Coordinates of C-alpha atoms and ligand atoms in Angstrom, one line a residue:
X269 CA 26.4 15.3 81.8
X270 CA 29.0 12.5 81.3
X271 CA 31.6 11.1 83.6
X272 CA 35.3 11.9 83.2
X273 CA 37.8 9.1 83.8
X274 CA 41.5 9.6 84.6
X275 CA 42.9 6.4 83.3
X276 CA 46.4 5.0 83.6
X277 CA 47.7 3.9 80.2
X278 CA 50.6 1.9 81.7
X279 CA 54.3 2.5 80.9
X280 CA 54.1 2.1 77.2
X281 CA 53.7 -1.5 76.1
X282 CA 50.3 -1.9 74.6
X283 CA 49.6 -5.0 76.7
X284 CA 50.5 -3.4 80.0
X285 CA 47.2 -1.4 80.1
X286 CA 44.5 -2.8 82.4
X287 CA 41.4 -4.6 81.1
X288 CA 39.3 -2.0 82.8
X289 CA 41.2 0.8 80.9
X290 CA 40.6 -0.9 77.6
X291 CA 36.9 -1.2 78.3
X292 CA 36.6 2.5 79.1
X293 CA 38.7 3.4 76.0
X294 CA 36.3 1.3 73.8
X295 CA 33.2 3.0 75.3
X296 CA 34.6 6.5 75.4
X297 CA 33.0 9.2 73.3
X298 CA 36.1 11.4 73.7
X299 CA 39.7 10.7 74.7
X300 CA 42.4 13.2 75.5
X301 CA 45.9 11.7 75.7
X302 CA 49.4 13.0 76.4
X303 CA 51.1 12.4 73.0
X304 CA 54.6 12.7 74.4
X305 CA 54.6 9.4 76.3
X306 CA 51.4 7.4 75.7
X307 CA 51.9 4.8 73.0
X308 CA 49.5 5.6 70.2
X309 CA 48.9 1.8 69.9
X310 CA 46.9 2.0 73.2
X311 CA 44.4 4.2 71.3
X312 CA 43.6 1.3 69.0
X313 CA 41.0 0.3 71.7
X314 CA 39.0 3.5 70.9
X315 CA 35.9 3.3 68.7
X316 CA 36.3 4.7 65.1
X317 CA 33.9 7.6 65.8
X318 CA 35.7 8.6 69.1
X319 CA 36.7 12.3 69.4
X320 CA 40.5 11.9 70.1
X321 CA 42.9 14.7 70.9
X322 CA 46.5 15.1 71.9
X323 CA 47.1 17.5 74.9
X324 CA 50.8 18.0 74.0
X325 CA 50.3 21.6 72.8
X326 CA 47.5 22.5 75.3
X327 CA 48.1 24.4 78.5
X328 CA 46.3 23.5 81.7
X329 CA 43.3 25.8 81.0
X330 CA 42.9 24.4 77.5
X331 CA 42.8 20.8 78.9
X332 CA 40.3 21.8 81.5
X333 CA 38.1 23.5 78.9
X334 CA 38.3 20.4 76.6
X335 CA 37.3 18.0 79.4
X336 CA 34.3 20.3 80.5
X337 CA 33.2 20.7 76.9
X338 CA 33.4 16.9 76.1
X339 CA 31.7 15.9 79.3
X340 CA 28.7 18.0 78.3
X341 CA 28.4 15.9 75.1
X342 CA 29.5 12.4 75.9
X343 CA 28.6 9.8 78.5
X344 CA 32.2 8.7 78.9
X345 CA 35.2 10.9 78.6
X346 CA 38.8 9.6 79.2
X347 CA 41.8 11.5 80.1
X348 CA 44.6 9.0 79.4
X349 CA 47.8 9.4 81.5
X350 CA 51.1 7.6 81.4
X351 CA 51.8 4.9 84.0
X352 CA 49.6 5.4 87.0
X353 CA 47.5 8.7 87.1
X354 CA 48.2 9.3 90.7
X355 CA 51.9 9.9 90.2
X356 CA 53.2 13.1 88.7
X357 CA 50.0 13.6 86.8
X358 CA 47.8 16.7 87.3
X359 CA 44.6 14.9 88.4
X360 CA 43.8 17.3 91.2
X361 CA 44.2 20.4 89.1
X362 CA 42.1 18.9 86.3
X363 CA 39.4 17.4 88.5
X364 CA 38.7 20.6 90.5
X365 CA 36.7 22.4 87.7
X366 CA 34.9 19.2 87.0
X367 CA 34.0 18.8 90.7
X368 CA 32.8 22.4 90.7
X369 CA 30.6 21.8 87.7
X370 CA 29.1 18.7 89.3
X371 CA 30.6 16.3 86.8
X372 CA 31.4 12.9 88.1
X373 CA 35.0 11.9 88.1
X374 CA 36.6 8.4 88.2
X375 CA 40.1 7.0 88.2
X376 CA 41.6 3.8 86.9
X377 CA 45.1 2.8 88.1
X378 CA 47.9 1.9 85.8
X379 CA 51.2 0.1 85.8
X380 CA 53.7 2.8 86.8
X381 CA 57.0 3.2 85.0
X382 CA 58.7 2.6 88.4
X383 CA 57.2 -0.9 88.4
X384 CA 57.9 -1.4 84.7
X385 CA 61.6 -0.4 85.2
X386 CA 62.0 -2.9 88.1
X387 CA 60.5 -5.6 85.9
X388 CA 62.7 -4.7 82.9
X389 CA 65.8 -5.0 85.1
X390 CA 64.5 -8.1 86.8
X391 CA 65.1 -6.5 90.2
X392 CA 63.3 -6.7 93.6
X393 CA 62.8 -3.3 95.2
X394 CA 62.5 -4.8 98.7
X395 CA 64.5 -7.5 100.4
X396 CA 64.4 -8.6 104.0
X397 CA 67.3 -7.0 106.0
X398 CA 68.4 -4.8 103.1
X399 CA 65.3 -2.5 102.7
X400 CA 61.6 -2.8 103.1
X401 CA 60.8 0.7 101.9
X402 CA 60.5 2.3 98.5
X403 CA 60.4 6.1 97.9
X404 CA 59.0 7.6 94.7
X405 CA 60.5 11.0 94.3
X406 CA 62.2 13.4 91.9
X407 CA 65.0 15.9 91.9
X408 CA 63.5 19.3 92.7
X409 CA 63.9 21.6 89.8
X410 CA 61.3 24.2 88.7
X411 CA 58.7 22.3 90.7
X412 CA 59.2 23.4 94.2
X413 CA 59.4 20.7 96.9
X414 CA 58.9 20.7 100.6
X415 CA 62.4 21.1 102.2
X416 CA 62.1 17.9 104.3
X417 CA 61.7 16.0 100.9
X418 CA 65.0 17.2 99.4
X419 CA 66.7 14.3 97.7
X420 CA 69.6 14.5 100.2
X421 CA 67.1 14.0 103.1
X422 CA 65.3 11.1 101.5
X423 CA 68.5 9.4 100.3
X424 CA 69.9 9.4 103.8
X425 CA 67.4 6.6 104.7
X426 CA 69.4 4.2 102.5
X427 CA 66.2 2.6 101.2
X428 CA 65.1 2.1 97.6
X429 CA 64.6 5.2 95.5
X430 CA 62.6 5.4 92.2
X431 CA 63.5 8.7 90.7
X432 CA 61.0 10.1 88.2
X433 CA 61.6 13.2 86.0
X434 CA 65.3 13.4 87.0
X435 CA 67.4 11.7 84.2
X436 CA 68.4 15.1 82.7
X437 CA 70.2 15.8 85.9
X438 CA 71.6 12.4 86.7
X439 CA 75.0 13.9 87.5
X440 CA 73.5 16.0 90.2
X441 CA 71.5 13.0 91.5
X442 CA 74.7 11.0 91.9
X443 CA 76.5 13.9 93.7
X444 CA 73.6 14.3 96.2
X445 CA 73.4 10.6 96.9
X446 CA 77.1 10.5 97.7
X447 CA 76.8 13.5 100.0
X448 CA 73.9 11.6 101.7
X449 CA 76.2 8.7 102.5
X450 CA 75.9 6.4 99.5
X451 CA 79.1 4.9 98.2
X452 CA 80.5 5.7 94.8
X453 CA 80.3 2.0 94.0
X454 CA 76.7 1.7 95.0
X455 CA 74.7 0.1 92.2
X456 CA 72.3 2.1 90.1
X457 CA 70.0 1.1 87.3
X458 CA 68.6 3.4 84.6
X459 CA 65.8 2.1 82.4
X460 CA 64.9 4.1 79.3
X461 CA 61.5 3.6 77.8
X462 CA 60.7 0.7 80.1
X463 CA 58.4 -1.8 78.4
X464 CA 58.3 0.0 75.0
X465 CA 58.6 -2.7 72.4
X466 CA 62.0 -2.6 70.7
X467 CA 63.0 0.6 72.5
X468 CA 63.6 -0.4 76.1
X469 CA 67.2 -0.1 77.4
X470 CA 68.5 -1.2 80.8
X471 CA 71.8 0.4 81.9
X472 CA 73.5 -1.0 85.0
X473 CA 76.3 0.9 86.7
X474 CA 77.3 2.7 89.8
X475 CA 76.9 6.2 91.1
X476 CA 80.4 6.9 89.8
X477 CA 79.9 5.8 86.2
X478 CA 76.2 6.1 85.4
X479 CA 76.2 9.8 84.3
X480 CA 78.9 8.9 81.7
X481 CA 77.0 5.8 80.6
X482 CA 73.9 7.8 80.0
X483 CA 75.8 10.4 78.0
X484 CA 77.4 7.6 75.9
X485 CA 74.0 6.0 75.2
X486 CA 72.3 9.4 74.6
X487 CA 69.7 8.8 77.3
X488 CA 68.3 12.2 78.3
X489 CA 64.6 11.7 78.7
X490 CA 61.9 9.1 79.5
X491 CA 64.0 7.1 81.9
X492 CA 63.6 5.9 85.4
X493 CA 66.5 5.9 87.9
X494 CA 66.6 3.1 90.5
X495 CA 68.9 3.2 93.4
X496 CA 68.7 0.5 96.0
X497 CA 70.8 -1.8 98.2
X498 CA 68.8 -4.6 96.6
X499 CA 70.1 -4.1 93.1
X500 CA 72.0 -7.1 91.9
X501 CA 71.0 -9.2 94.8
X502 CA 70.2 -12.1 92.5
X503 CA 73.9 -12.5 92.1
X504 CA 74.5 -12.5 95.8
X505 CA 72.8 -15.6 97.2
X506 CA 74.4 -15.1 100.6
X507 CA 72.2 -12.0 101.0
X508 CA 68.9 -12.2 102.8
X509 CA 66.5 -15.0 102.1
X510 CA 62.9 -14.0 102.7
X511 CA 61.4 -15.2 106.0
X512 CA 58.3 -16.1 104.1
X513 CA 60.0 -19.2 102.8
X514 CA 61.9 -20.0 106.0
X515 CA 60.8 -23.4 107.2
X516 CA 60.9 -22.1 110.8
X517 CA 58.5 -19.2 110.1
X518 CA 54.9 -20.2 110.7
X519 CA 52.5 -19.1 108.1
X520 CA 48.7 -19.1 108.2
X521 CA 48.3 -22.1 106.0
X522 CA 51.5 -24.0 106.9
X523 CA 52.6 -24.8 110.4
X524 CA 56.3 -24.2 111.3
X525 CA 58.2 -27.4 110.6
X526 CA 59.3 -27.7 114.3
X527 CA 55.7 -27.0 115.6
Ligands
SAH836 N1 52.5 8.7 86.0 C1 53.7 8.2 85.4 C2 54.9 9.2 85.6 C3 54.7 10.5 84.9 S1 56.1 11.6 85.1 C4 54.0 6.8 86.0 O1 53.3 6.3 86.9 O2 54.9 6.2 85.4 C5 57.1 11.2 83.7 C6 58.3 10.5 84.2 O3 58.0 9.1 84.3 C7 59.5 10.5 83.2 O4 60.3 11.6 83.4 C8 60.2 9.2 83.5 O5 61.0 9.4 84.6 C9 59.1 8.3 83.9 N2 58.6 7.4 82.9 C10 57.4 7.4 82.3 N3 57.3 6.4 81.4 C11 58.5 5.7 81.4 C12 59.0 4.6 80.8 N4 58.3 3.9 79.9 N5 60.3 4.2 81.1 C13 61.0 4.8 82.0 N6 60.6 5.9 82.7 C14 59.3 6.4 82.4

């Protein structure tokens, strides 16, 4: 019986996969990837005789069966997921039958598209005094969500929001944020295909104009929405300097200057 690994492929750029992930891809006897988002270039790490399949047209049962079957034949089986496997993947659903069959399961983290989007835009998601909290969420749609996690309830905190799986309904997102107290002029960043070589696009706007911009640019899928009081802070030097670099703030290896 082999071991099945849920591996983060990163956000798309072939060099944003972890070293650990590339080692597992190279030693894997079988790899199941999600063709829609994972860059095929990442599969170049696989050995020539590796059994590689795309799960795009498989349902959950077919994926489960595939993993169980390959685990019976190979020492290392990889289920490759975009970004980080713990976010909006289906690890629990896929691991359950493996657990039940006594097959060992492992996980390798990946660079999430939320992080890749912040990097593409050159933005900090936390800044002293502005916000120290980041929420990863999505607009509820067919997937049901606990009521206390409605976008309106979360947005009311005024902290940073990274919105996955929501670009198709960006108009609705902007409406809800305004109802939750955000200004029409609040900054918003949309990153399409963050980190994908030659395909990444960063759109900067406000809650008022972002839906229109996305329409103009034809951005309807594979995009991360960032909303935060920190956006654009690089152009506002008067705003919050981190205490970490404040001369009066004692740190472990550096006494405060007045000490
Ligand atoms: N586990 C993944 C998220 C999967 S859900 C992660 O950690 O990134 C799929 C959603 O992720 C998409 O709807 C989109 O909102 C976002 N996404 C994935 N890859 C992206 C990329 N390269 N750029 C921007 N958004 C991306």
